């Protein structure tokens, strides 16, 4: 039992590492990209169609391509979490920038605000609710990416535990792992909501 518990903890930590790394990269990449695309119409028209295509493409189609590019390893899991979360975050943040009140922008310009101040004092605070929503969507999509990735490449992580449990007909363990996925998703959504509330306090003091 001790040996099995050690394997369980080790593989759960591997999955946690893959997910957090993929989500960290996705958020760090997606939020700035969404802000830029929402503010620059030319880039919006060029890149947005591709984002929507990726966003609506079933993950199971992308998995063979990712395995072909990077092989069956942890990098494939991180990449799938990243690809799953990025479009969800970018499209929401991008649309949020487009909703910024033009009268606020004009007022800021009339008071001599440069582009940096315009961004930090008007555009970014106005977009905070959309960033929060985008991150929450990305958190869920990224977890789906992790789940799909580990089912395809179950060399380690929770996917390996599920595969071994399925082969030995250990149904309770399979359900336990699925419950762990759901619980972790709820925890991550809760964390993102907390961060959103903290940012909203900053937003109210800025606007």
PDB file of N, CA and C in Angstrom, residues 3 35 76 78-79 101 103 105 108 112 114-115 118 125 127-128 146 150 180 189 202 205:
ATOM      1  N   UNK A   3       3.871   1.542  -1.217  1.00  0.00           N
ATOM      2  CA  UNK A   3       4.468   1.693  -2.556  1.00  0.00           C
ATOM      3  C   UNK A   3       3.466   2.314  -3.518  1.00  0.00           C
ATOM      4  N   UNK A  35      -4.729  41.869 -25.371  1.00  0.00           N
ATOM      5  CA  UNK A  35      -4.749  43.334 -25.267  1.00  0.00           C
ATOM      6  C   UNK A  35      -4.260  43.978 -26.559  1.00  0.00           C
ATOM      7  N   UNK A  76       4.831  17.417 -24.366  1.00  0.00           N
ATOM      8  CA  UNK A  76       3.570  17.282 -25.101  1.00  0.00           C
ATOM      9  C   UNK A  76       2.392  17.699 -24.216  1.00  0.00           C
ATOM     10  N   UNK A  78       2.482  19.784 -21.568  1.00  0.00           N
ATOM     11  CA  UNK A  78       2.548  21.234 -21.359  1.00  0.00           C
ATOM     12  C   UNK A  78       2.036  21.964 -22.596  1.00  0.00           C
ATOM     13  N   UNK A  79       2.443  21.495 -23.770  1.00  0.00           N
ATOM     14  CA  UNK A  79       2.043  22.141 -25.017  1.00  0.00           C
ATOM     15  C   UNK A  79       0.535  22.031 -25.233  1.00  0.00           C
ATOM     16  N   UNK A 101     -14.913  52.191 -23.258  1.00  0.00           N
ATOM     17  CA  UNK A 101     -15.698  53.375 -23.617  1.00  0.00           C
ATOM     18  C   UNK A 101     -14.815  54.399 -24.337  1.00  0.00           C
ATOM     19  N   UNK A 103     -15.429  57.431 -24.906  1.00  0.00           N
ATOM     20  CA  UNK A 103     -15.435  58.729 -24.230  1.00  0.00           C
ATOM     21  C   UNK A 103     -14.336  58.803 -23.171  1.00  0.00           C
ATOM     22  N   UNK A 105     -11.455  57.198 -23.422  1.00  0.00           N
ATOM     23  CA  UNK A 105     -10.213  57.348 -24.178  1.00  0.00           C
ATOM     24  C   UNK A 105     -10.026  58.793 -24.637  1.00  0.00           C
ATOM     25  N   UNK A 108      -9.109  60.996 -21.668  1.00  0.00           N
ATOM     26  CA  UNK A 108      -7.721  60.804 -21.259  1.00  0.00           C
ATOM     27  C   UNK A 108      -6.770  61.495 -22.230  1.00  0.00           C
ATOM     28  N   UNK A 112      -3.933  64.966 -22.035  1.00  0.00           N
ATOM     29  CA  UNK A 112      -2.519  64.786 -22.382  1.00  0.00           C
ATOM     30  C   UNK A 112      -1.941  63.433 -22.041  1.00  0.00           C
ATOM     31  N   UNK A 114      -0.317  59.986 -22.498  1.00  0.00           N
ATOM     32  CA  UNK A 114       0.412  59.303 -23.572  1.00  0.00           C
ATOM     33  C   UNK A 114      -0.098  57.871 -23.685  1.00  0.00           C
ATOM     34  N   UNK A 115       0.459  57.099 -24.629  1.00  0.00           N
ATOM     35  CA  UNK A 115      -0.045  55.746 -24.884  1.00  0.00           C
ATOM     36  C   UNK A 115       0.120  54.828 -23.678  1.00  0.00           C
ATOM     37  N   UNK A 118      -2.427  55.852 -21.104  1.00  0.00           N
ATOM     38  CA  UNK A 118      -3.736  55.485 -21.633  1.00  0.00           C
ATOM     39  C   UNK A 118      -4.006  54.001 -21.411  1.00  0.00           C
ATOM     40  N   UNK A 125      -7.506  48.737 -16.789  1.00  0.00           N
ATOM     41  CA  UNK A 125      -8.525  48.627 -15.746  1.00  0.00           C
ATOM     42  C   UNK A 125      -9.906  48.269 -16.289  1.00  0.00           C
ATOM     43  N   UNK A 127     -10.553  46.471 -18.764  1.00  0.00           N
ATOM     44  CA  UNK A 127     -10.560  45.111 -19.306  1.00  0.00           C
ATOM     45  C   UNK A 127     -10.403  44.047 -18.228  1.00  0.00           C
ATOM     46  N   UNK A 128     -10.161  44.435 -16.987  1.00  0.00           N
ATOM     47  CA  UNK A 128      -9.934  43.480 -15.893  1.00  0.00           C
ATOM     48  C   UNK A 128     -11.032  42.420 -15.797  1.00  0.00           C
ATOM     49  N   UNK A 146      -5.035  18.823 -20.390  1.00  0.00           N
ATOM     50  CA  UNK A 146      -4.223  17.909 -19.582  1.00  0.00           C
ATOM     51  C   UNK A 146      -4.826  16.512 -19.586  1.00  0.00           C
ATOM     52  N   UNK A 150      -2.981  13.246 -21.228  1.00  0.00           N
ATOM     53  CA  UNK A 150      -2.528  12.126 -20.408  1.00  0.00           C
ATOM     54  C   UNK A 150      -3.198  10.815 -20.792  1.00  0.00           C
ATOM     55  N   UNK A 180     -10.648  13.733  -8.875  1.00  0.00           N
ATOM     56  CA  UNK A 180      -9.522  14.612  -8.607  1.00  0.00           C
ATOM     57  C   UNK A 180      -9.407  15.694  -9.675  1.00  0.00           C
ATOM     58  N   UNK A 189     -10.477  27.400 -10.508  1.00  0.00           N
ATOM     59  CA  UNK A 189     -11.466  28.438 -10.793  1.00  0.00           C
ATOM     60  C   UNK A 189     -11.625  29.353  -9.582  1.00  0.00           C
ATOM     61  N   UNK A 202      -8.175  47.009  -7.296  1.00  0.00           N
ATOM     62  CA  UNK A 202      -7.218  47.920  -7.948  1.00  0.00           C
ATOM     63  C   UNK A 202      -7.887  48.692  -9.077  1.00  0.00           C
ATOM     64  N   UNK A 205      -9.956  51.603  -7.838  1.00  0.00           N
ATOM     65  CA  UNK A 205      -9.144  52.716  -7.355  1.00  0.00           C
ATOM     66  C   UNK A 205      -8.479  53.467  -8.505  1.00  0.00           C
TER      67      UNK A 205
END
